PDB file of C-alpha atoms in Angstrom:
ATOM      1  CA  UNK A   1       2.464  22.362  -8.562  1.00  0.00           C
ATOM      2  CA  UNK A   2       0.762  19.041  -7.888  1.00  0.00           C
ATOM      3  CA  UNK A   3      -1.575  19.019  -4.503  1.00  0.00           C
ATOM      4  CA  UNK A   4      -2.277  15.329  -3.058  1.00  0.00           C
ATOM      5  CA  UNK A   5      -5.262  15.084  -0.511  1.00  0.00           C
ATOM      6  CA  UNK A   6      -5.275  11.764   1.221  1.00  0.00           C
ATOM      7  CA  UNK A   7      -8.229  10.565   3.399  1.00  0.00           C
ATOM      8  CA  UNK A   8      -9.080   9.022   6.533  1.00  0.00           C
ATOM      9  CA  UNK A   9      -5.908   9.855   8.396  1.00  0.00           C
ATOM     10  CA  UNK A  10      -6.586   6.718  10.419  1.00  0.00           C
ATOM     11  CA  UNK A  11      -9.006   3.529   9.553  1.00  0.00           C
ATOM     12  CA  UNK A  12      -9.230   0.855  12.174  1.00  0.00           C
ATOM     13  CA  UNK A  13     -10.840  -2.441  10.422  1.00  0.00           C
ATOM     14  CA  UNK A  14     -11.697  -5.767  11.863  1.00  0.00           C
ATOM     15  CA  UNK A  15      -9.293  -8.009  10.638  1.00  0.00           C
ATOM     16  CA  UNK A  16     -10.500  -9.813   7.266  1.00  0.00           C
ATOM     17  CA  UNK A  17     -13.041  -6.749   7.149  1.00  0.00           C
ATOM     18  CA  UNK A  18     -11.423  -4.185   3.788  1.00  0.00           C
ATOM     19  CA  UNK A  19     -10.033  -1.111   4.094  1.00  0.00           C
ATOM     20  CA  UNK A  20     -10.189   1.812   1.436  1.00  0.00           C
ATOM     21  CA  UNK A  21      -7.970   4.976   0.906  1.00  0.00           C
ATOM     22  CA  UNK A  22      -8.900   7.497  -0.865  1.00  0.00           C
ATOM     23  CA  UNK A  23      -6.809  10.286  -2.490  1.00  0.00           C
ATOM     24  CA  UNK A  24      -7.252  13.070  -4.912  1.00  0.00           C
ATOM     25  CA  UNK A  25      -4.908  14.841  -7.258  1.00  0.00           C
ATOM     26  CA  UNK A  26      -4.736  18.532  -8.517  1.00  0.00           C
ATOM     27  CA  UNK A  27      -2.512  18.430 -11.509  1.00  0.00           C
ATOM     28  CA  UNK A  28      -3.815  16.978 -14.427  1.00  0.00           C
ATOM     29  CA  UNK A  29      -0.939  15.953 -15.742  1.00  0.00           C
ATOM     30  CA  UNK A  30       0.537  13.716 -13.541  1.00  0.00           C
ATOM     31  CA  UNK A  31       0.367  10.119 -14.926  1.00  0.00           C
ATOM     32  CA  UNK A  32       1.762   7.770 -12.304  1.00  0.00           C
ATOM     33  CA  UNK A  33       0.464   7.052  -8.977  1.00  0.00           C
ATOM     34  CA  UNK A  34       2.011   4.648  -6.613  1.00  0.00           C
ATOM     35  CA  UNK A  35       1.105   3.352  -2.619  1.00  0.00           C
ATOM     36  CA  UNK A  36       3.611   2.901  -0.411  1.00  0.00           C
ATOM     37  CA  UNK A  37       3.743   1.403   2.660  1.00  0.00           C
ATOM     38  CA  UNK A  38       5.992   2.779   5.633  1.00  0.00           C
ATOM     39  CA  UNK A  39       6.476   0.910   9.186  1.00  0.00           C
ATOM     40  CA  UNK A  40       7.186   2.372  12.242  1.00  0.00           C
ATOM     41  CA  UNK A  41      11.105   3.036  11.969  1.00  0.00           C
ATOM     42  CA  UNK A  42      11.399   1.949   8.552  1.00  0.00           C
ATOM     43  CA  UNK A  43      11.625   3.851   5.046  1.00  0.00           C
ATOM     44  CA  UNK A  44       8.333   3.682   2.901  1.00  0.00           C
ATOM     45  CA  UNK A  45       8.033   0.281   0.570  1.00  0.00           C
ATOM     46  CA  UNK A  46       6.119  -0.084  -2.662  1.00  0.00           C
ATOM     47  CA  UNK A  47       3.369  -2.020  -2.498  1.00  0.00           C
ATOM     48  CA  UNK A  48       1.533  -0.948  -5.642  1.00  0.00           C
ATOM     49  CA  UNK A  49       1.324   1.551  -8.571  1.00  0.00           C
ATOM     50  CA  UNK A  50      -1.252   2.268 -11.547  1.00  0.00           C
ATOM     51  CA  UNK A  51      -0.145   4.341 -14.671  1.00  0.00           C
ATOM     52  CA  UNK A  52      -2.877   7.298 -15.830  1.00  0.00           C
ATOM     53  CA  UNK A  53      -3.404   4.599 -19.383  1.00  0.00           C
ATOM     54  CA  UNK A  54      -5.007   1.987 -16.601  1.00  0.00           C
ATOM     55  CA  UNK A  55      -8.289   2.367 -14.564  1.00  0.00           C
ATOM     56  CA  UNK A  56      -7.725  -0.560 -11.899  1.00  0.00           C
ATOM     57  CA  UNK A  57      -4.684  -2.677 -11.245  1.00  0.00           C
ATOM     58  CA  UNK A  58      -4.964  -5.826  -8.477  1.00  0.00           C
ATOM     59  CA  UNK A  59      -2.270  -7.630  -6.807  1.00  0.00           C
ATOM     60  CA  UNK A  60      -3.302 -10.384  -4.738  1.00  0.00           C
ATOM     61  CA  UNK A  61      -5.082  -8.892  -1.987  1.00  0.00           C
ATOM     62  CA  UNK A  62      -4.264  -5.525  -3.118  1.00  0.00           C
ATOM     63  CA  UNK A  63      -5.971  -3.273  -5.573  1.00  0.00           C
ATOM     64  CA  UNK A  64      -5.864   0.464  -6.589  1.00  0.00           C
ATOM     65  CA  UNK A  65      -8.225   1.824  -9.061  1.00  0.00           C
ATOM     66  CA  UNK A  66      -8.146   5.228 -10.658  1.00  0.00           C
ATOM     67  CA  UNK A  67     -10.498   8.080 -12.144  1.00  0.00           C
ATOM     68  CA  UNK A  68      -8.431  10.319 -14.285  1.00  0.00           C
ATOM     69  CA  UNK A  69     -12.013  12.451 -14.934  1.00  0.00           C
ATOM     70  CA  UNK A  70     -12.368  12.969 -11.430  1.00  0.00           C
ATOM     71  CA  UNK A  71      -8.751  12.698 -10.249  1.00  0.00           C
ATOM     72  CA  UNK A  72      -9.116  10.670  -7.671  1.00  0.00           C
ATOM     73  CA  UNK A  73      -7.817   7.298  -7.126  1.00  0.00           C
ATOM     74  CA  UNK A  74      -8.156   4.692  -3.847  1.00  0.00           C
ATOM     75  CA  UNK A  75      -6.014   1.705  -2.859  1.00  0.00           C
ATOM     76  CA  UNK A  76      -8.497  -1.310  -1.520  1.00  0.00           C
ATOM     77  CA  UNK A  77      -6.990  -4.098   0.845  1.00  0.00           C
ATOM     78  CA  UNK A  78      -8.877  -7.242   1.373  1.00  0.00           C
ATOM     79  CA  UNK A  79      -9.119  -9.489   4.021  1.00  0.00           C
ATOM     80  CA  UNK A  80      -6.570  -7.611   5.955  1.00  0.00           C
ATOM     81  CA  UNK A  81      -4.313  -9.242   8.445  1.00  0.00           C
ATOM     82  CA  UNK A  82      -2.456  -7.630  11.290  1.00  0.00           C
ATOM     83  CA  UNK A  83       0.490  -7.302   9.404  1.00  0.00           C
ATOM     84  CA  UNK A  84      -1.507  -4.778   7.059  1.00  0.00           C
ATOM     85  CA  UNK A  85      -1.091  -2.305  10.063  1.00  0.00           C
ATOM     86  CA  UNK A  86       0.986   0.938   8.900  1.00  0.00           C
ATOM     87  CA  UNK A  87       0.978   3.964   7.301  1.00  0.00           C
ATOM     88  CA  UNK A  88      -0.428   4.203   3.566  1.00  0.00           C
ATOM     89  CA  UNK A  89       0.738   7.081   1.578  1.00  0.00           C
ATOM     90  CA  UNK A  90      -0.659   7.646  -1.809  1.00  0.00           C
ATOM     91  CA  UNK A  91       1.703   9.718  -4.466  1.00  0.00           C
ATOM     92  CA  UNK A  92       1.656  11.096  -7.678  1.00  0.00           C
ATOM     93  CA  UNK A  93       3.868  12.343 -10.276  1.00  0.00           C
ATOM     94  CA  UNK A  94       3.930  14.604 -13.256  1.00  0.00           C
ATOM     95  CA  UNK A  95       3.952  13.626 -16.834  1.00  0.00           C
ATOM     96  CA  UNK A  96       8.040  13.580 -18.500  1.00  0.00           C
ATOM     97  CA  UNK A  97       9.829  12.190 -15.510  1.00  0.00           C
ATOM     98  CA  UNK A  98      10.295  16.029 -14.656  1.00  0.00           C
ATOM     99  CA  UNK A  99       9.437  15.663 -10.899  1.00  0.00           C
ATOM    100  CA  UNK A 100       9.978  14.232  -7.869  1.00  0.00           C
ATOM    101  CA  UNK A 101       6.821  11.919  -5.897  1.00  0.00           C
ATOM    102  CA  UNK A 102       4.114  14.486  -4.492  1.00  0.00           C
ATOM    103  CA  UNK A 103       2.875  12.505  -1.480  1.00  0.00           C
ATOM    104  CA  UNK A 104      -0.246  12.878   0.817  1.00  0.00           C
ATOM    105  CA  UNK A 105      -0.535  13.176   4.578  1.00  0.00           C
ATOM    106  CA  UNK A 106      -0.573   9.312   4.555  1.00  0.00           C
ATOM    107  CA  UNK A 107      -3.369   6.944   6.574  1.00  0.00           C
ATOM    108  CA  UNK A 108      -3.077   4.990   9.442  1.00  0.00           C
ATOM    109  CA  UNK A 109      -4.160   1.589   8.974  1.00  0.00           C
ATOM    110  CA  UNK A 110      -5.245  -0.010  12.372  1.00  0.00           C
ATOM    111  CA  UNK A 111      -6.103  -3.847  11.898  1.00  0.00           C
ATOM    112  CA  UNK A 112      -8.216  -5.291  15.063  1.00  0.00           C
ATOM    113  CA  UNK A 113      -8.131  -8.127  16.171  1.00  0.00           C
TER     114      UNK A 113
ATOM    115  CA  UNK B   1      19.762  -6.855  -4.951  1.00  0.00           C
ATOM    116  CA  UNK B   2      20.797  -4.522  -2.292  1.00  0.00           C
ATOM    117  CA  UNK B   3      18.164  -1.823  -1.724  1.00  0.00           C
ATOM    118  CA  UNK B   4      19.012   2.146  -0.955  1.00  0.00           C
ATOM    119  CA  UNK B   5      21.452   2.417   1.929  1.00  0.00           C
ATOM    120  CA  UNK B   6      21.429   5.991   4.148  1.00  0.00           C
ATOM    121  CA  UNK B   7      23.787   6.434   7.284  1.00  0.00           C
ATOM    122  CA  UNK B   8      23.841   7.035  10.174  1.00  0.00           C
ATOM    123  CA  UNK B   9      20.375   6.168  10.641  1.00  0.00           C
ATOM    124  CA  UNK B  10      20.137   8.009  14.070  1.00  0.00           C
ATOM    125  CA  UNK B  11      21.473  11.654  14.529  1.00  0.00           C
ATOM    126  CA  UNK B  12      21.574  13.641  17.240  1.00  0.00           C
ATOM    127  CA  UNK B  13      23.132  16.972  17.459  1.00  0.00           C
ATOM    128  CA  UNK B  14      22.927  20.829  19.175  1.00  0.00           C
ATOM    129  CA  UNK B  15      21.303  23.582  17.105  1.00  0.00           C
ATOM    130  CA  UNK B  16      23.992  25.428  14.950  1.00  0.00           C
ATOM    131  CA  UNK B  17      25.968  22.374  14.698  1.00  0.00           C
ATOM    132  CA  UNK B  18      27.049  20.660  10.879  1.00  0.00           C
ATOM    133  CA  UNK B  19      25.419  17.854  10.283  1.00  0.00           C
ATOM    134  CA  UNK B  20      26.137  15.268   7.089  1.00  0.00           C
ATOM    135  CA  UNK B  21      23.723  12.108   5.774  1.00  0.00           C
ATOM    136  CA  UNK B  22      25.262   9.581   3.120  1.00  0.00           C
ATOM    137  CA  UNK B  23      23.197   7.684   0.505  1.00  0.00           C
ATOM    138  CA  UNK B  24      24.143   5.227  -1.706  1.00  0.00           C
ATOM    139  CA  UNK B  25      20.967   4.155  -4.594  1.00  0.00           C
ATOM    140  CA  UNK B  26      20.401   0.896  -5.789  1.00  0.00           C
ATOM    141  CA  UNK B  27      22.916  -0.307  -8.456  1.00  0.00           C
ATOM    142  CA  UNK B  28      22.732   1.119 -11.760  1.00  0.00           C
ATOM    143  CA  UNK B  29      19.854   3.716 -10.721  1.00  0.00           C
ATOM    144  CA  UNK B  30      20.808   6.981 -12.250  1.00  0.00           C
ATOM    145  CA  UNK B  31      18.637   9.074 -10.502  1.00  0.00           C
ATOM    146  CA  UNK B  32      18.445   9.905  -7.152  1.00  0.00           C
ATOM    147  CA  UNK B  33      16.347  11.822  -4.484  1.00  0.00           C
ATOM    148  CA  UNK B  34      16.296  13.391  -1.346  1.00  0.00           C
ATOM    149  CA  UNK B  35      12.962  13.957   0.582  1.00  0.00           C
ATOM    150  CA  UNK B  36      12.260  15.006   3.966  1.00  0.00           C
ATOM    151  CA  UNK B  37       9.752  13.571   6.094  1.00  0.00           C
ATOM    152  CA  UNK B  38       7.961  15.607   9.041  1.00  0.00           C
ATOM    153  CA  UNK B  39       6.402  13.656  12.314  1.00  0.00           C
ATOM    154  CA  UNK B  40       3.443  12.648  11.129  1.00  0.00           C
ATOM    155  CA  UNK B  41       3.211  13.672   6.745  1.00  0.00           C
ATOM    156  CA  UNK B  42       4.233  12.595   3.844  1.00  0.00           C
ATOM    157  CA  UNK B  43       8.256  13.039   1.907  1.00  0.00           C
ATOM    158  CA  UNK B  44       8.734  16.038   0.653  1.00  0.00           C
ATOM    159  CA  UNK B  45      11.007  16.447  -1.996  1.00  0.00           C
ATOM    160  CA  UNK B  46      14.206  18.573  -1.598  1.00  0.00           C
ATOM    161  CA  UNK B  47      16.571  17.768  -4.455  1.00  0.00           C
ATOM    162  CA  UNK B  48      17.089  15.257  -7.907  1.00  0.00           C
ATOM    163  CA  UNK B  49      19.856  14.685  -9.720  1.00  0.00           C
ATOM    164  CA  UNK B  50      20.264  12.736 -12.512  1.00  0.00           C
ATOM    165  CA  UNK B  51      23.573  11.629 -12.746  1.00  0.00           C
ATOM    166  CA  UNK B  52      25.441  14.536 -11.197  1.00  0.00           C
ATOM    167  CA  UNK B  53      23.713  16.725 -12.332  1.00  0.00           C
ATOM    168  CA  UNK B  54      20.975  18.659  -9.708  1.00  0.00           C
ATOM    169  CA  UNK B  55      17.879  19.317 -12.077  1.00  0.00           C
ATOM    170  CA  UNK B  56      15.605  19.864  -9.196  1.00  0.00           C
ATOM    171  CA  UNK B  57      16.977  21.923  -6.149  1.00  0.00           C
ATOM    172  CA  UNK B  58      14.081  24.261  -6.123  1.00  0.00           C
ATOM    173  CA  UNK B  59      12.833  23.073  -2.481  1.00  0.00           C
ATOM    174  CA  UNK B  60      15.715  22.732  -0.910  1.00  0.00           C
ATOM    175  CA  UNK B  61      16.793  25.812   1.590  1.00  0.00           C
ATOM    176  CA  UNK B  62      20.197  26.763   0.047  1.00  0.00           C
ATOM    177  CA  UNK B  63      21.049  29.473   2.732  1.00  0.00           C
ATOM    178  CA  UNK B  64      22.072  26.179   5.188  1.00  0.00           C
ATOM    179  CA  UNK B  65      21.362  22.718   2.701  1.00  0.00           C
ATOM    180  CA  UNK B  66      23.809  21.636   0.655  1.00  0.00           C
ATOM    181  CA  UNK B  67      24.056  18.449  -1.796  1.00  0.00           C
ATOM    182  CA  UNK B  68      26.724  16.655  -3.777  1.00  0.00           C
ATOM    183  CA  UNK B  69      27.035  13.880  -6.274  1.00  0.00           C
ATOM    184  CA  UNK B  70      30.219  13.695  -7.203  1.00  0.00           C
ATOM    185  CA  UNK B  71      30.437  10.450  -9.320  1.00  0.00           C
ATOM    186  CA  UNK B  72      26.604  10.369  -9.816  1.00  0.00           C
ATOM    187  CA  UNK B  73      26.853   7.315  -7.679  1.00  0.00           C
ATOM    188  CA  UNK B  74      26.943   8.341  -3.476  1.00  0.00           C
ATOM    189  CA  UNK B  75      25.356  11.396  -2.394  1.00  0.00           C
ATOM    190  CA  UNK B  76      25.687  13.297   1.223  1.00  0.00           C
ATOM    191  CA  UNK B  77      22.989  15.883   1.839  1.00  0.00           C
ATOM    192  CA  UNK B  78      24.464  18.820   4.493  1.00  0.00           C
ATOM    193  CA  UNK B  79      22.954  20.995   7.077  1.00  0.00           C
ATOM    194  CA  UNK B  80      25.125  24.204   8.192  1.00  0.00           C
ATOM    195  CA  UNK B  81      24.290  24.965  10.820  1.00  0.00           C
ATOM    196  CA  UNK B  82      20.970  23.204  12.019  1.00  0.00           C
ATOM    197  CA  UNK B  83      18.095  24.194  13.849  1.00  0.00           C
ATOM    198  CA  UNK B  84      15.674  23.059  15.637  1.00  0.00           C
ATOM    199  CA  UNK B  85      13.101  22.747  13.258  1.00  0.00           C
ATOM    200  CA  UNK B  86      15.583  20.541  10.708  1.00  0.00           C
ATOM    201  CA  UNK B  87      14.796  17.854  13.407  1.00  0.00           C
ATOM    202  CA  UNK B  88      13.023  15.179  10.444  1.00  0.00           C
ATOM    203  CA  UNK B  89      13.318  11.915   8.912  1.00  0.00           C
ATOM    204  CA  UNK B  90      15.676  12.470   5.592  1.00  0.00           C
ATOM    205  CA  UNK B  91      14.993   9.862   2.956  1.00  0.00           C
ATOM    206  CA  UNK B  92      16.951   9.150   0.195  1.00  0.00           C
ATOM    207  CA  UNK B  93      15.200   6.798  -3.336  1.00  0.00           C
ATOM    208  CA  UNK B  94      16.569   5.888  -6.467  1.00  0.00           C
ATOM    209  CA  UNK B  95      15.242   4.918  -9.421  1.00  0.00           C
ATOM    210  CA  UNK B  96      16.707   3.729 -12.802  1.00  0.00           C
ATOM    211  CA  UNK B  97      16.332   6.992 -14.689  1.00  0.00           C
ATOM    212  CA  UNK B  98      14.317   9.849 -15.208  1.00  0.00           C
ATOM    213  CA  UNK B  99      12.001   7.989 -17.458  1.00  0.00           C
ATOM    214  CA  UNK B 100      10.873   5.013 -15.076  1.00  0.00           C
ATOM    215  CA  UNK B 101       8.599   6.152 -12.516  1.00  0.00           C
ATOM    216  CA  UNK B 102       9.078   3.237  -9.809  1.00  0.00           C
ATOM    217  CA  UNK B 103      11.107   5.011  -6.659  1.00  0.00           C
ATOM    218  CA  UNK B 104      12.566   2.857  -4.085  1.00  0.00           C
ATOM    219  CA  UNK B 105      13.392   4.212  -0.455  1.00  0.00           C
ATOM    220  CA  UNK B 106      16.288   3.805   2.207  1.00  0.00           C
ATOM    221  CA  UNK B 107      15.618   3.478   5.786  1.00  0.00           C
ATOM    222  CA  UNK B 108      16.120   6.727   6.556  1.00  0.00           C
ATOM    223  CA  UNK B 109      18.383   8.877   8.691  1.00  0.00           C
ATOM    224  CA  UNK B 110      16.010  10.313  11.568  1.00  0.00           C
ATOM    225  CA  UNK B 111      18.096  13.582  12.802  1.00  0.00           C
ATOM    226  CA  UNK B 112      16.929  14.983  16.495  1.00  0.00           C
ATOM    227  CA  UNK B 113      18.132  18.784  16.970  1.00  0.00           C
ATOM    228  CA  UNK B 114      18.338  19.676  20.407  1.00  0.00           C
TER     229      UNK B 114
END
């Protein structure tokens, strides 16, 4: 089955400084990976996604870009704002709509001040 | 557009007890899932359906989980009887059908097992 590794587990930024997640993916198949975005007490919220037939997909000041060669792919925030501060999981999902969302350990985004 | 809605969204409850979550997707989503989430990771998934129809059930402990569909709409996930580890977030997402990726989450029901 699909293995997601998801690193740091915590990133404390300046706020307007970036922040960059990085995750990597096992199964070679899997063709969709979206970010979500989960606050404390709260269910996790889309905040992006990127399809394995793109390389880099922006949204404002969020971006993900993605190396299927390497299978890995990283979700970049710009001039981050306190409300930025959360937990990040990155996901991915197998080819055929056969699965479920295999999700990493997640990152905790700290935004200072 | 009403998003996924999950009750209770607080549970507590002794070990051995029954224990029952409700979900109900987003209009017109076909498929639905169930995922648990531990203190500190990421969902896991325990069960799909499409429809009412449970195509992936292969995580989900069967000897004390149980799931139901009934009119592919609502689901309620069961736990008979709990223990203490069962104490987790359960999360329930829809999305429109097997074939579009995009998953959208409830709020969660966050069950305590004491």
């Amino acid at each position: 089955g699909e293995n997601v590794e998801q690193h740091p587990s915590t990133l404390s930024v300046q706020e307007g400084d970036s922040a960059v997640i990085k995750c990597t993916y096992s199964d070679s198949a899997s063709n969709y990976f979206p970010w979500y975005k989960q606050e404390l007490g709260k269910g996790p919220q889309l905040i992006i996604d990127i399809r394995s037939n793109v390389g880099e997909k922006k949204d404002q000041r969020i971006a993900v870009t993605l190396n299927k060669t390497a299978k890995h792919f990283s979700l970049h925030i710009t001039e981050t704002q306190p409300e930025d501060s959360a937990v990040y999981f990155c996901a991915a999902k197998a080819g055929g709509g056969a699965d479920g969302l295999t999700f990493g350990k997640g990152t905790h985004l700290i935004i200072q001040p | 557009e009403a998003g996924v809605v999950q009750s209770p969204r607080y549970k507590i409850i002794e070990k051995k007890q029954p224990v029952a979550f409700w979900c109900n997707p987003i209009s017109g989503h076909n498929t639905l899932y169930w995922y648990l989430q531990n203190l500190g990771q990421g969902p896991e998934l325990l069960i799909r359906y499409e429809n009412e129809e449970a195509v992936d059930d292969s995580q989900l402990p069967k000897d004390r989980f149980s799931a139901e569909r009934l009119k592919g709409v609502d689901s309620t996930l069961k736990i008979q009887p709990a223990e203490l580890g069962d104490s987790a977030v359960y999360l329930c997402a829809s999305s429109q059908s097997s074939g579009r990726d995009t998953q959208y989450f409830g709020p969660g029901t966050r069950l305590t097992v004491l």
